[in-house]
Coordinates of C-alpha atoms in Angstrom, one line a residue:
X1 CA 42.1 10.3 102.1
X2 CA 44.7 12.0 100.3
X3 CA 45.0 9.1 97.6
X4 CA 41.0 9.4 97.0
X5 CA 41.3 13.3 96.4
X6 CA 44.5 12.4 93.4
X7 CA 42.1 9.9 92.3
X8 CA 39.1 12.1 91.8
X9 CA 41.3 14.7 90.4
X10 CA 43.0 12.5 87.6
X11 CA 39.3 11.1 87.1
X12 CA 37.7 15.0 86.6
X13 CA 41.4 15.7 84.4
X14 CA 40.7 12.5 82.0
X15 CA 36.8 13.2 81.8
X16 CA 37.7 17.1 80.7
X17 CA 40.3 15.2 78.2
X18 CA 37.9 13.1 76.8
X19 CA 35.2 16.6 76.4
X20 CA 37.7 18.9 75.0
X21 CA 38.3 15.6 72.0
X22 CA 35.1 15.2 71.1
X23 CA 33.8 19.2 70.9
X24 CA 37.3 19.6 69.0
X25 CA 36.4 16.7 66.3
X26 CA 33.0 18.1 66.3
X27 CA 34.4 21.4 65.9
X28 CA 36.6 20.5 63.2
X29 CA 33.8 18.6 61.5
X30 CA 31.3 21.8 61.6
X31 CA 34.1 23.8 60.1
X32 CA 35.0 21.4 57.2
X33 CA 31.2 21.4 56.5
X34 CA 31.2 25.0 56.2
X35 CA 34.0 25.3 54.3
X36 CA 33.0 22.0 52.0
X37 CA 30.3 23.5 49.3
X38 CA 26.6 21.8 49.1
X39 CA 26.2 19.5 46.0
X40 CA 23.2 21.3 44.8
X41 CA 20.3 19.1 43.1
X42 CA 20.1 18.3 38.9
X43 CA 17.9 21.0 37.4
X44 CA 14.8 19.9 36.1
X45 CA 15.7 20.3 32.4
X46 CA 18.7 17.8 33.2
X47 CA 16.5 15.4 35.1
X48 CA 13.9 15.7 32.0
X49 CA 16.9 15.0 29.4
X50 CA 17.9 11.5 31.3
X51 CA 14.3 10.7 31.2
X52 CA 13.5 11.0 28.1
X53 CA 17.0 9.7 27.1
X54 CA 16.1 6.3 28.8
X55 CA 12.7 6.4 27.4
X56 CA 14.1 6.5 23.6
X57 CA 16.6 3.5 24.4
X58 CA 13.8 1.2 26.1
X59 CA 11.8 2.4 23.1
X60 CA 14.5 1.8 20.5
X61 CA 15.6 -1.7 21.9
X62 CA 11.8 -2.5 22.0
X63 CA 11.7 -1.3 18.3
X64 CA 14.8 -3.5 17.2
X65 CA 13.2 -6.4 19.1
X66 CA 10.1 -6.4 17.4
X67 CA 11.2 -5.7 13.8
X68 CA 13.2 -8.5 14.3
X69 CA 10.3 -10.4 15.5
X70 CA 8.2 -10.1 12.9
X71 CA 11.4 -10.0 10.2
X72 CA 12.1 -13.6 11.6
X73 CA 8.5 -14.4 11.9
X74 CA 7.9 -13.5 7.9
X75 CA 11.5 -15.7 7.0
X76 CA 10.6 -18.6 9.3
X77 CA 6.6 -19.2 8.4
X78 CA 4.9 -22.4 10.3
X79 CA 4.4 -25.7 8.9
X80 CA 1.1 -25.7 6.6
X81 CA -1.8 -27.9 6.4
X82 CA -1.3 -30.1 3.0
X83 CA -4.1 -30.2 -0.2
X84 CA -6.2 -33.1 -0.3
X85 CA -9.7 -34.7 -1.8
X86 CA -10.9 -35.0 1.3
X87 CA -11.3 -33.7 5.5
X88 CA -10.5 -36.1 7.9
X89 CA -14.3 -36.7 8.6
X90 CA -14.2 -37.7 5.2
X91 CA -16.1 -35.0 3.7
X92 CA -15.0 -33.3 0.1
X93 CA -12.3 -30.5 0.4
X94 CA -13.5 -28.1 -2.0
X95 CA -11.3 -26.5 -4.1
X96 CA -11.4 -22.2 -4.5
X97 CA -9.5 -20.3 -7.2
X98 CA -8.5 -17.1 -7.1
X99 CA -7.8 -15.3 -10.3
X100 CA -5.4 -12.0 -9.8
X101 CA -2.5 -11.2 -7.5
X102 CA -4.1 -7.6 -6.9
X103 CA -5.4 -5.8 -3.7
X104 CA -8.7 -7.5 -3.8
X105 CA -7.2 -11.3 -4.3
X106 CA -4.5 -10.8 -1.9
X107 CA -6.6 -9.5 0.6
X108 CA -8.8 -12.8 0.3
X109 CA -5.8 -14.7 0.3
X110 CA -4.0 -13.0 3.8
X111 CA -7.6 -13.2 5.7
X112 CA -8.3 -16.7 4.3
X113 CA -8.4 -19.8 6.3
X114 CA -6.7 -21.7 3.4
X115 CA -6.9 -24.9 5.4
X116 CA -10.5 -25.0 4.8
X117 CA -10.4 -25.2 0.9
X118 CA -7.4 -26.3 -1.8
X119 CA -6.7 -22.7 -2.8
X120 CA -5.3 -21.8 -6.4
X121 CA -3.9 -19.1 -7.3
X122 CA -3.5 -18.0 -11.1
X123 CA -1.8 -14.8 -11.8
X124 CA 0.7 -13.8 -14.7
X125 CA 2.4 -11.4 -12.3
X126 CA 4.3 -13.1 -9.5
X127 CA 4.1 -10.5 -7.0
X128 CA 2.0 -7.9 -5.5
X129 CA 2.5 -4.3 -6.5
X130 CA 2.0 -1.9 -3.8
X131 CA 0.4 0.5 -6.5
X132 CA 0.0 3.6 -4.2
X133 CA 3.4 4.3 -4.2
X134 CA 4.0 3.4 -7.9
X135 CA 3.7 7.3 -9.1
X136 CA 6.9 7.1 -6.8
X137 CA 9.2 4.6 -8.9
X138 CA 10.1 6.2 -12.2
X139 CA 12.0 8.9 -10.8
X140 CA 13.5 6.9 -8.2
X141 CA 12.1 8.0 -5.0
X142 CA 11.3 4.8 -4.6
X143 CA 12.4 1.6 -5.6
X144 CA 10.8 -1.1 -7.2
X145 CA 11.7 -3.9 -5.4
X146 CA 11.0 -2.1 -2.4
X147 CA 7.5 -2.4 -3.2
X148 CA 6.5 -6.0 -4.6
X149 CA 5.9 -8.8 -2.3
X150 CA 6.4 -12.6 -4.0
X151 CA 2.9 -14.3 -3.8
X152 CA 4.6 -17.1 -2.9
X153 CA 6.0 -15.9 0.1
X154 CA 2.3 -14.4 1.0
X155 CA 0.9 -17.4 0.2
X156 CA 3.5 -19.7 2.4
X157 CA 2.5 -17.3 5.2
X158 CA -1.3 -18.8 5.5
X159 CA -2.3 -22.1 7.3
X160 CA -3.2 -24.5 4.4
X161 CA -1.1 -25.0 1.2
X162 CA -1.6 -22.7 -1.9
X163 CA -0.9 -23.9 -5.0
X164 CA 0.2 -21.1 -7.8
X165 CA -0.1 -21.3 -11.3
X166 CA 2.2 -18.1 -13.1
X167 CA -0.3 -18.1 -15.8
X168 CA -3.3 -15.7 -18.0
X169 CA -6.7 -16.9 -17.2
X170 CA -8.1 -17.0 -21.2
X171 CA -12.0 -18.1 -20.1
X172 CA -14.2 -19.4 -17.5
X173 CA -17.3 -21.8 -18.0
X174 CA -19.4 -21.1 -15.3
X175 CA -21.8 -24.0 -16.2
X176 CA -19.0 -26.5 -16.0
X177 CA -17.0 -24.8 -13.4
X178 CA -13.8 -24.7 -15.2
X179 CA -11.2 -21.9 -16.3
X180 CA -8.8 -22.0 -18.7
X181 CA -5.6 -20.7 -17.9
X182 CA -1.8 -20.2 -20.0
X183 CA 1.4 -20.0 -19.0
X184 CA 3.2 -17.1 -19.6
X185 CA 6.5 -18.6 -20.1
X186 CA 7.0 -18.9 -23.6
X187 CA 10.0 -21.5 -22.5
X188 CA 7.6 -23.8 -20.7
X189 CA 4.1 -23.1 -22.7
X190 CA 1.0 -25.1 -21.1
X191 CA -2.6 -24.9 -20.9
X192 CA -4.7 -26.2 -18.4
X193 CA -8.8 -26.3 -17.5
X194 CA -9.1 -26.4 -13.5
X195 CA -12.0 -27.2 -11.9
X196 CA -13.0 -25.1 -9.4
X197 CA -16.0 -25.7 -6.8
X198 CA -15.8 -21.5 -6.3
X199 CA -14.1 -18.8 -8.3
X200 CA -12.7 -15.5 -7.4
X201 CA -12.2 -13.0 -10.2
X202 CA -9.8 -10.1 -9.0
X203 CA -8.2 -9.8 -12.4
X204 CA -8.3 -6.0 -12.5
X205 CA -8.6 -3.8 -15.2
X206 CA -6.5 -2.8 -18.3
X207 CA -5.8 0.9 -19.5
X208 CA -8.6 2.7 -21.5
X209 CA -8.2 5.0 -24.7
X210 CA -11.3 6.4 -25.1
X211 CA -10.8 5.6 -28.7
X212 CA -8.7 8.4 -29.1
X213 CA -6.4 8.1 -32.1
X214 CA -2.4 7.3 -31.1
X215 CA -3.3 7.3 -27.3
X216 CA -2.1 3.2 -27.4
X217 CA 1.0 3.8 -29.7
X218 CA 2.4 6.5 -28.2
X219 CA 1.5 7.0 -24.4
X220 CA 3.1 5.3 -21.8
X221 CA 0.7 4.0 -19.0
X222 CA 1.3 3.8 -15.3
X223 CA -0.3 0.1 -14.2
X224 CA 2.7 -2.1 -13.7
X225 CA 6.3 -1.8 -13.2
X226 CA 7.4 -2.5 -16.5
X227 CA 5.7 0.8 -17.6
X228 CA 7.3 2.4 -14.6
X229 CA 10.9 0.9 -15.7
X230 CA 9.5 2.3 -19.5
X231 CA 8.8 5.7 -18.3
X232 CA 11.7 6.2 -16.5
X233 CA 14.0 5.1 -19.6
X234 CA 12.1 7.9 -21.8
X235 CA 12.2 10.7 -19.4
X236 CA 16.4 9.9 -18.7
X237 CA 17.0 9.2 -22.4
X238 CA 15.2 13.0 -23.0
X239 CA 17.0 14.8 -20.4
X240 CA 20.4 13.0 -21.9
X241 CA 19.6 14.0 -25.7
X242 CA 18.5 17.6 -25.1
X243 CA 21.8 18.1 -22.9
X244 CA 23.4 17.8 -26.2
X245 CA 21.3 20.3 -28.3
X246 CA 22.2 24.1 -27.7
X247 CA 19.1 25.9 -26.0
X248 CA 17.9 27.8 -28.8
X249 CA 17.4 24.5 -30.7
X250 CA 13.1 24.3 -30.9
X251 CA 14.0 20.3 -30.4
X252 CA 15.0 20.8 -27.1
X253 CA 12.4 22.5 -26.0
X254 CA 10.1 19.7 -27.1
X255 CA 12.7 17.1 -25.4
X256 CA 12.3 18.8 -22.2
X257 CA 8.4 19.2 -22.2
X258 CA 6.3 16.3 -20.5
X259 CA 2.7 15.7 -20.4
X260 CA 0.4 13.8 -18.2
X261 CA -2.9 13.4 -18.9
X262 CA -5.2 12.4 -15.7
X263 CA -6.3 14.6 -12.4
X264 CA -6.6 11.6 -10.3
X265 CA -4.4 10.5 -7.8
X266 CA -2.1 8.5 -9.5
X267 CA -1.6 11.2 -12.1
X268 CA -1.4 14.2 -9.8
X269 CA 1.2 12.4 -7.5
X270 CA 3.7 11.0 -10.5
X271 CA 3.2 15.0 -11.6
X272 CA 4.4 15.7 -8.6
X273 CA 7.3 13.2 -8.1
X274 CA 8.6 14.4 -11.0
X275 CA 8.5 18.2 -10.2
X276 CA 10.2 17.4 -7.4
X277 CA 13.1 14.9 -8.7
X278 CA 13.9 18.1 -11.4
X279 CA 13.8 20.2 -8.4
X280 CA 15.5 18.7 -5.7
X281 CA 18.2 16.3 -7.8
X282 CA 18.4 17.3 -11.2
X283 CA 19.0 21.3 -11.0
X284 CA 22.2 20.1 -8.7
X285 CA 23.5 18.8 -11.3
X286 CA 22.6 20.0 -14.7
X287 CA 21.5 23.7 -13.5
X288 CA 20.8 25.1 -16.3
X289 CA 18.7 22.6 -18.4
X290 CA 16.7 21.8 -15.0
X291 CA 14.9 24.7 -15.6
X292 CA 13.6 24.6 -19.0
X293 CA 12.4 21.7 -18.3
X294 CA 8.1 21.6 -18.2
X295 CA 5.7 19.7 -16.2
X296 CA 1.8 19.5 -18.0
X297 CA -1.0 17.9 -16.2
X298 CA -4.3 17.8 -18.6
X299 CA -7.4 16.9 -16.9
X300 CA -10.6 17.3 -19.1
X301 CA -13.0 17.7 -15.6
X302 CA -13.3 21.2 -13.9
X303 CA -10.9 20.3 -11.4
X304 CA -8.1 17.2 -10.3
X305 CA -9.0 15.2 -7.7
X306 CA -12.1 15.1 -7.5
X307 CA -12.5 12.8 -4.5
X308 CA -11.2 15.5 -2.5
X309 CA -13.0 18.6 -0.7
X310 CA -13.1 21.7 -2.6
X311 CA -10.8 23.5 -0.3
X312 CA -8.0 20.4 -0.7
X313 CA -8.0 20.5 -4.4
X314 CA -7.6 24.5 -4.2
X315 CA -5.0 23.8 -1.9
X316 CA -3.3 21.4 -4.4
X317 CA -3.6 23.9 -7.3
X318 CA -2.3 26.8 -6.2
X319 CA 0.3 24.5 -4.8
X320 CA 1.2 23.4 -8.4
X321 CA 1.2 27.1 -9.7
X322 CA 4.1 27.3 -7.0
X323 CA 5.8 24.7 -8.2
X324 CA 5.8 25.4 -12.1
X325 CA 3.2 22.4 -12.8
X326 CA 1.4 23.8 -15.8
X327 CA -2.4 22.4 -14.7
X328 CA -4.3 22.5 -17.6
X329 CA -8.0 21.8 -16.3
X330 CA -11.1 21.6 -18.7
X331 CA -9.1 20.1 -21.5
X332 CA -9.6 16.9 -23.7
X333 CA -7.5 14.7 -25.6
X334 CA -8.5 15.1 -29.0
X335 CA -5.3 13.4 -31.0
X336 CA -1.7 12.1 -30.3
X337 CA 0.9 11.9 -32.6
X338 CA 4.6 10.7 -31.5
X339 CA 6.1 14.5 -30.7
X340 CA 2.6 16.5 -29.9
X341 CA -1.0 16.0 -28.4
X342 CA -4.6 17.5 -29.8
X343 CA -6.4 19.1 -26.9
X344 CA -9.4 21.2 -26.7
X345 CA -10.0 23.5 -24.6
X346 CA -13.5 24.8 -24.7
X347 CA -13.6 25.6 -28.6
X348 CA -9.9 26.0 -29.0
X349 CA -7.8 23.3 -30.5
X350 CA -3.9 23.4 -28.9
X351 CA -1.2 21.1 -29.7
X352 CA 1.3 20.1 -27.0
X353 CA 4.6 19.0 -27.6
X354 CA 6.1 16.7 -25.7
X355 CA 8.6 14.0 -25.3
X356 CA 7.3 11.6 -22.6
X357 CA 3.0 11.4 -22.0
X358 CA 2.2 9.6 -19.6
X359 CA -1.9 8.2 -19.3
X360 CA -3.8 8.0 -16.0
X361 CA -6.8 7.8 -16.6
X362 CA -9.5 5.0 -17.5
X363 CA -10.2 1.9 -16.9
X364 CA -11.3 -0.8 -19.3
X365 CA -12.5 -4.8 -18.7
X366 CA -9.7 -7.2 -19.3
X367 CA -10.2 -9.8 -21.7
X368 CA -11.1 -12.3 -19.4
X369 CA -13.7 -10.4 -18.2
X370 CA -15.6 -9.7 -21.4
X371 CA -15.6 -13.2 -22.5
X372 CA -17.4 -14.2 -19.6
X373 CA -20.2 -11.0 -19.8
X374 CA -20.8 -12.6 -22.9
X375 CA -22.0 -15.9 -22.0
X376 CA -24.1 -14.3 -19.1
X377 CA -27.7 -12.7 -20.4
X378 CA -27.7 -10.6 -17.8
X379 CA -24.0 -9.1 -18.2
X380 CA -24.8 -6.0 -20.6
X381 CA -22.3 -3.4 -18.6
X382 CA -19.0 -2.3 -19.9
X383 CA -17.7 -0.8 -17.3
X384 CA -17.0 -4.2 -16.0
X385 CA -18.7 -7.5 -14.4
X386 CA -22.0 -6.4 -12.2
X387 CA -22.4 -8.0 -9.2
X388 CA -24.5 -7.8 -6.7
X389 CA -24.7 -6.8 -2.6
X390 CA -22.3 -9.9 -1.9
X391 CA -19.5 -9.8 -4.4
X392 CA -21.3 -12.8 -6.5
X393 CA -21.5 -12.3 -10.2
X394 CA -24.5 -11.9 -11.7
X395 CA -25.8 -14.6 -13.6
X396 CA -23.3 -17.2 -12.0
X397 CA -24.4 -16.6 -8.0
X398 CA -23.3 -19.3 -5.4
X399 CA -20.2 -20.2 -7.4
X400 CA -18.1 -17.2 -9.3
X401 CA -17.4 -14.2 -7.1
X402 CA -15.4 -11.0 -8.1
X403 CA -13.8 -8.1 -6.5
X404 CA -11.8 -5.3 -7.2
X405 CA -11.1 -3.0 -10.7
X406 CA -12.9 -5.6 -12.7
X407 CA -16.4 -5.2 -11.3
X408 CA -18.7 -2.5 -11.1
X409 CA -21.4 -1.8 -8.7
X410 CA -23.1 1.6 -8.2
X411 CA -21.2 3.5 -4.8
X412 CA -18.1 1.2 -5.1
X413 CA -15.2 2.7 -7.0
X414 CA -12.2 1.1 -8.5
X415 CA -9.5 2.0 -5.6
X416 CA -7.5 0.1 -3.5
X417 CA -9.2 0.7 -0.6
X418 CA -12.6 -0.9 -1.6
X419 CA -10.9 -3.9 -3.2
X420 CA -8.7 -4.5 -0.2
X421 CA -12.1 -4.1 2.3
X422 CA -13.8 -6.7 -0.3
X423 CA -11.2 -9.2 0.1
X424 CA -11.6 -9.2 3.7
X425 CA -15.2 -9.6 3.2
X426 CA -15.2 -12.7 1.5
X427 CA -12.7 -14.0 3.6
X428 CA -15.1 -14.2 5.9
X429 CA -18.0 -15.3 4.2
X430 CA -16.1 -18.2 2.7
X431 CA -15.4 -19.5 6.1
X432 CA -19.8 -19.6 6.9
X433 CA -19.8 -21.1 3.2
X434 CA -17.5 -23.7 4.7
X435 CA -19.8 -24.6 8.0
X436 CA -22.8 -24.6 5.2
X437 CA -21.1 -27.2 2.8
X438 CA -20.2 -29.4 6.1
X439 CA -23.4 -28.7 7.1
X440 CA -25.1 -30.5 3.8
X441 CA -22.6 -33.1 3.7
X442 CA -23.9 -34.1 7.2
X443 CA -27.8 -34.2 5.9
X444 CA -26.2 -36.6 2.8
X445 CA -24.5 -38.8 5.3
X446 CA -27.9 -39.6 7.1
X447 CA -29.6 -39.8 4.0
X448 CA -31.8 -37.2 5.3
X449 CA -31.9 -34.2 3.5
X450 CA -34.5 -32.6 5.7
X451 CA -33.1 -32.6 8.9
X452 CA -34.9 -29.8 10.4
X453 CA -31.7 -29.1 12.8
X454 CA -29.8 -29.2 10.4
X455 CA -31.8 -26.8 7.7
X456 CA -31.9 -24.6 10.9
X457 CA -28.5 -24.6 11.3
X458 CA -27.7 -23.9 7.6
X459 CA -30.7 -21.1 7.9
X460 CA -28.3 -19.4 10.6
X461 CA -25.6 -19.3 9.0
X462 CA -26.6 -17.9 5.6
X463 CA -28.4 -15.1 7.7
X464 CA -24.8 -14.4 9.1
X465 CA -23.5 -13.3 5.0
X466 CA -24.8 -9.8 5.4
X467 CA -24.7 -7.6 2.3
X468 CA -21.2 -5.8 1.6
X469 CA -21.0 -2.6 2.8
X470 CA -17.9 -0.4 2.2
X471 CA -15.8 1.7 5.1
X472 CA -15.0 4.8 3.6
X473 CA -11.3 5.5 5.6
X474 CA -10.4 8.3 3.7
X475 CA -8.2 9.6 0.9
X476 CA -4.8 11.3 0.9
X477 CA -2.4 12.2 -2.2
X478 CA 0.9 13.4 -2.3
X479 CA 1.0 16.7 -4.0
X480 CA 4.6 18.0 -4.4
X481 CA 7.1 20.0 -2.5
X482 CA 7.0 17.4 0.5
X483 CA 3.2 17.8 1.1
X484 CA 0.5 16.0 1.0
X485 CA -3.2 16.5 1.8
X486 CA -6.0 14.1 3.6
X487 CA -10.0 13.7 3.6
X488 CA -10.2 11.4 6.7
X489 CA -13.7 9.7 7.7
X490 CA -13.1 9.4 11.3
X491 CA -16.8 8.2 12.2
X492 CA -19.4 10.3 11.1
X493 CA -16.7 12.8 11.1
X494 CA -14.8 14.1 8.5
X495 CA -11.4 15.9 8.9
X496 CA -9.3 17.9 6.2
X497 CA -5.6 18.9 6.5
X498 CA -2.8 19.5 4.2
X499 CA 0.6 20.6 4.3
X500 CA 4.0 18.9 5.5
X501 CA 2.8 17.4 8.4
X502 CA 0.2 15.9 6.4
X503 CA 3.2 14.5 4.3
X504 CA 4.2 12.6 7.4
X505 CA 0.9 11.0 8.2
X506 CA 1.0 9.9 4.3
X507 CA 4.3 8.4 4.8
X508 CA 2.7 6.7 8.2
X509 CA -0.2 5.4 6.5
X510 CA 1.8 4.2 3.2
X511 CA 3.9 2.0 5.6
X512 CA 1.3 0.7 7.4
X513 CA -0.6 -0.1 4.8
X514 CA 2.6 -2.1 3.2
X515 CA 1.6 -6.1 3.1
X516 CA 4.8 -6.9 4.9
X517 CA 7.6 -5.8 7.4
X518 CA 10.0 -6.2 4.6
X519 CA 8.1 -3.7 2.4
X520 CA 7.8 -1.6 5.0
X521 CA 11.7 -1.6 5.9
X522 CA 12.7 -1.1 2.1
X523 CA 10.5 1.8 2.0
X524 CA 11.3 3.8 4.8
X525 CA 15.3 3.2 4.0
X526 CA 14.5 4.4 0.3
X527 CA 12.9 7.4 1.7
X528 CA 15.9 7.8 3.8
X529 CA 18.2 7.4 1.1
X530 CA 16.4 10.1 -0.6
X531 CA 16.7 12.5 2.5
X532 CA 20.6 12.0 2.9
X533 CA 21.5 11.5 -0.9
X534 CA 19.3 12.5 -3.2
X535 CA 18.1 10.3 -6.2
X536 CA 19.6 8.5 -8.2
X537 CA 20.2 10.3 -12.1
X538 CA 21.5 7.2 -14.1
X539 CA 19.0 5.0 -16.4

């Protein structure tokens, strides 16, 4: 009895042990808690930084990728389908030529299915000029080579093989189906007629005069990059001789004046481009000169860019009233001599003195182009080669086509824009020409040539080529001072805005618009480069 009660009593001791260790560790714990400080949650501006901190790698690393993608893409192009005579079905491969390396032939030849014809190219210029952004060049915003693609890299991008001739078309026979073309390497001089089943003329179009006297001798034009490596050689070479003269010397003043006659886009953005360059480079450097120096626009119409809404083109006026751009609207070339320019302005005559005058304006046929009005009766425009609602020549239809600067057809107007959307056109309706031609050989083959599935067939597909008909997208023109302005067709819808974030969505729509990921990669690092150091000053 007495050992039970010890018992129960060390039993009741260890049980009161055992409570008094655990509310002690619980204790303890309870007080460290209190004494330990709450981590308090990330705020939601911190949480919103490391989201959108991981949003711009992903994006970035998805950006490298694909640039690199398409970079490797454009280096490494697939295996092509060689020329022959004839399909595998034995049927005639027909041969197309394509005359031009401009926006409307390289269109045709990007959207082509070359496999379906033996393609020929014949162009004296061996690249494609991204002429939107020419204005750019001759002050060095830009670089040249940033903005020329090799048509023989375009070319080895497509399915079938393109052959390339660097040579000047001199005439097409459109009754024998042959051109005449001319190298233009005076080393390795040929000439050669090609036969051609079609033909493509995108040859473009060459300066115009007007007729006005010393307009040709003395004027630089603004077509090709040699007259952008030209005018940038003139204006340097001015800058350089009148930093020499002191500023009292009536030379220098004419040294540091120049003139550019044409209110269109190209004019009005080279204007600007070199406003800016005096403005943003130049007075770093040579302060003082910088700002005698004189920017003329002439434009003989009421207004510059007349393509534009009213309230853009005010816009872009009183914009170059800011910037010092002497606008001198209403007045015509009259005379040029090699130091001043004749212009009228209502019944006043003014000279101009100037140093470099640059023209960009008019359009006129190449030679090309003329020869082969003259052997068509119906030809009698000279404004360039009418054709009609499908892009085929007049006079020659079912085997000569033409797009582009050299053509002229009422509501289409000699822009990049409508050559490039005429291109893509024909791309198209040279592929239903193909199923047509296959279509006949067929008929041959069964010596049946009235095959009424056949003709029904063929009747299909030639109701497929529907008239052209042009997409207005738009227009947009830099005008200085890192602003731009935009007439956008967005539907039936048009929308107007101009400023500097309408500079932005110029930039976006310049790169886009570049015929290659190389191009577009150049570009943006030259606008870059522009950004972080400034242009470059040297010739």
């Amino acid at each position: 009895m007495f050992s039970q009660s010890v018992r129960l009593l060390e039993l009741r001791s260890s049980r009161a042990t055992v409570a008094k260790r655990f509310f002690g560790s619980g204790l303890r714990l309870l007080q460290e808690q209190a004494v330990k400080p709450v981590a308090s949650e990330p705020s939601v501006f911190r949480r919103a930084g490391k989201a959108l901190l991981k949003v711009s790698l992903y994006s970035g690393l998805l950006g490298t990728g694909y640039l690199s993608y398409q970079l490797y893409k454009e280096k490494h192009p697939a295996p092509q389908t060689p020329q022959s005579a004839t399909f595998v079905n034995g049927s005639p491969r027909k041969t197309l030529v394509i005359l031009g390396t401009g926006w409307g032939s390289i269109s045709l030849l990007k959207n082509l299915d070359t496999s379906l014809y033996n393609v020929i190219v014949v162009s004296p210029r061996n690249y494609f000029l991204f002429t939107p952004l020419l204005p750019s060049t001759p002050v060095g915003t830009i670089e040249l080579k940033s903005i020329v693609e090799p048509v023989r890299s375009i070319a080895r991008r497509v399915p079938g093989e393109v052959h390339y001739y660097e040579a000047e078309a001199l005439d097409i026979d459109p009754e024998n189906k042959t051109v005449k073309i001319k190298s233009v390497n005076k080393e390795h001089e040929y000439q050669l007629d090609l036969k051609f089943d079609y033909l493509v003329n995108g040859v473009g179009a060459q300066p115009t005069t007007f007729g006005i006297p010393g307009v040709f001798e003395n004027a630089s034009f603004l077509k090709e990059i040699s007259d952008a490596q030209e005018i940038r050689m003139k204006i340097m070479t001015s800058v350089e001789k009148a930093a020499s003269l002191p500023p009292t010397d009536p030379e220098r003043e004419r040294l540091l004046s120049f003139v550019v006659v044409g209110g269109g886009p190209t004019g009005v953005e080279f204007a600007a481009e070199l406003r800016d360059y005096v403005d943003q480079d130049l007075s770093k450097w040579m302060p003082g000169l910088s700002s005698e120096i004189k920017v003329t626009l002439v434009e003989a119409l009421p207004n510059i860019l007349n393509m534009f809404d009213k309230s853009l083109v005010d816009y872009a006026e009183q914009l170059f009233k800011q910037d010092r751009i002497d606008l001198r609207i209403k007045t015509m070339v009259k005379n040029v001599t090699k130091t001043t320019i004749t212009a009228k302005c209502g019944d006043e005559n003014e000279d101009i003195p100037y140093s470099v005058l640059v023209w960009a304006t008019g359009n006129a046929p190449r030679e090309v182009s003329k020869n082969l009005m003259q052997k068509l009766e119906v030809q009698d425009s000279r404004r360039g080669l009418l054709i009609d609602d499908k892009l085929q020549l007049l006079g020659a239809q079912g085997s000569i086509f033409a797009v582009g600067d050299c053509t002229f057809y009422p509501g289409l107007f000699p822009t990049a824009q409508v050559a490039h959307q005429e291109g893509e056109y024909l791309a198209s309706v040279f592929k239903k020409l193909y199923k047509i031609d296959q279509l006949k050989w067929q008929a041959a083959q069964k010596n049946d040539a009235d095959d009424s599935k056949i003709q029904n067939r063929i009747s299909k597909i030639q109701a497929q080529i529907v008239p052209f008909k042009y997409h207005h997208m738009g227009a947009l023109a830099y005008i200085g001072s890192d602003k731009a302005i935009a007439d956008l067709a967005v539907g039936d819808s048009m929308y107007r805005s101009a400023g500097s974030f309408t500079f932005l969505f110029w930039k976006s729509a310049y790169l886009a618009m570049c015929m290659s990921f190389r191009n577009r990669v150049l570009v943006a690092m030259d606008w870059a480069k522009v950004y972080f150091l400034g242009r470059d000053s040297s010739v």
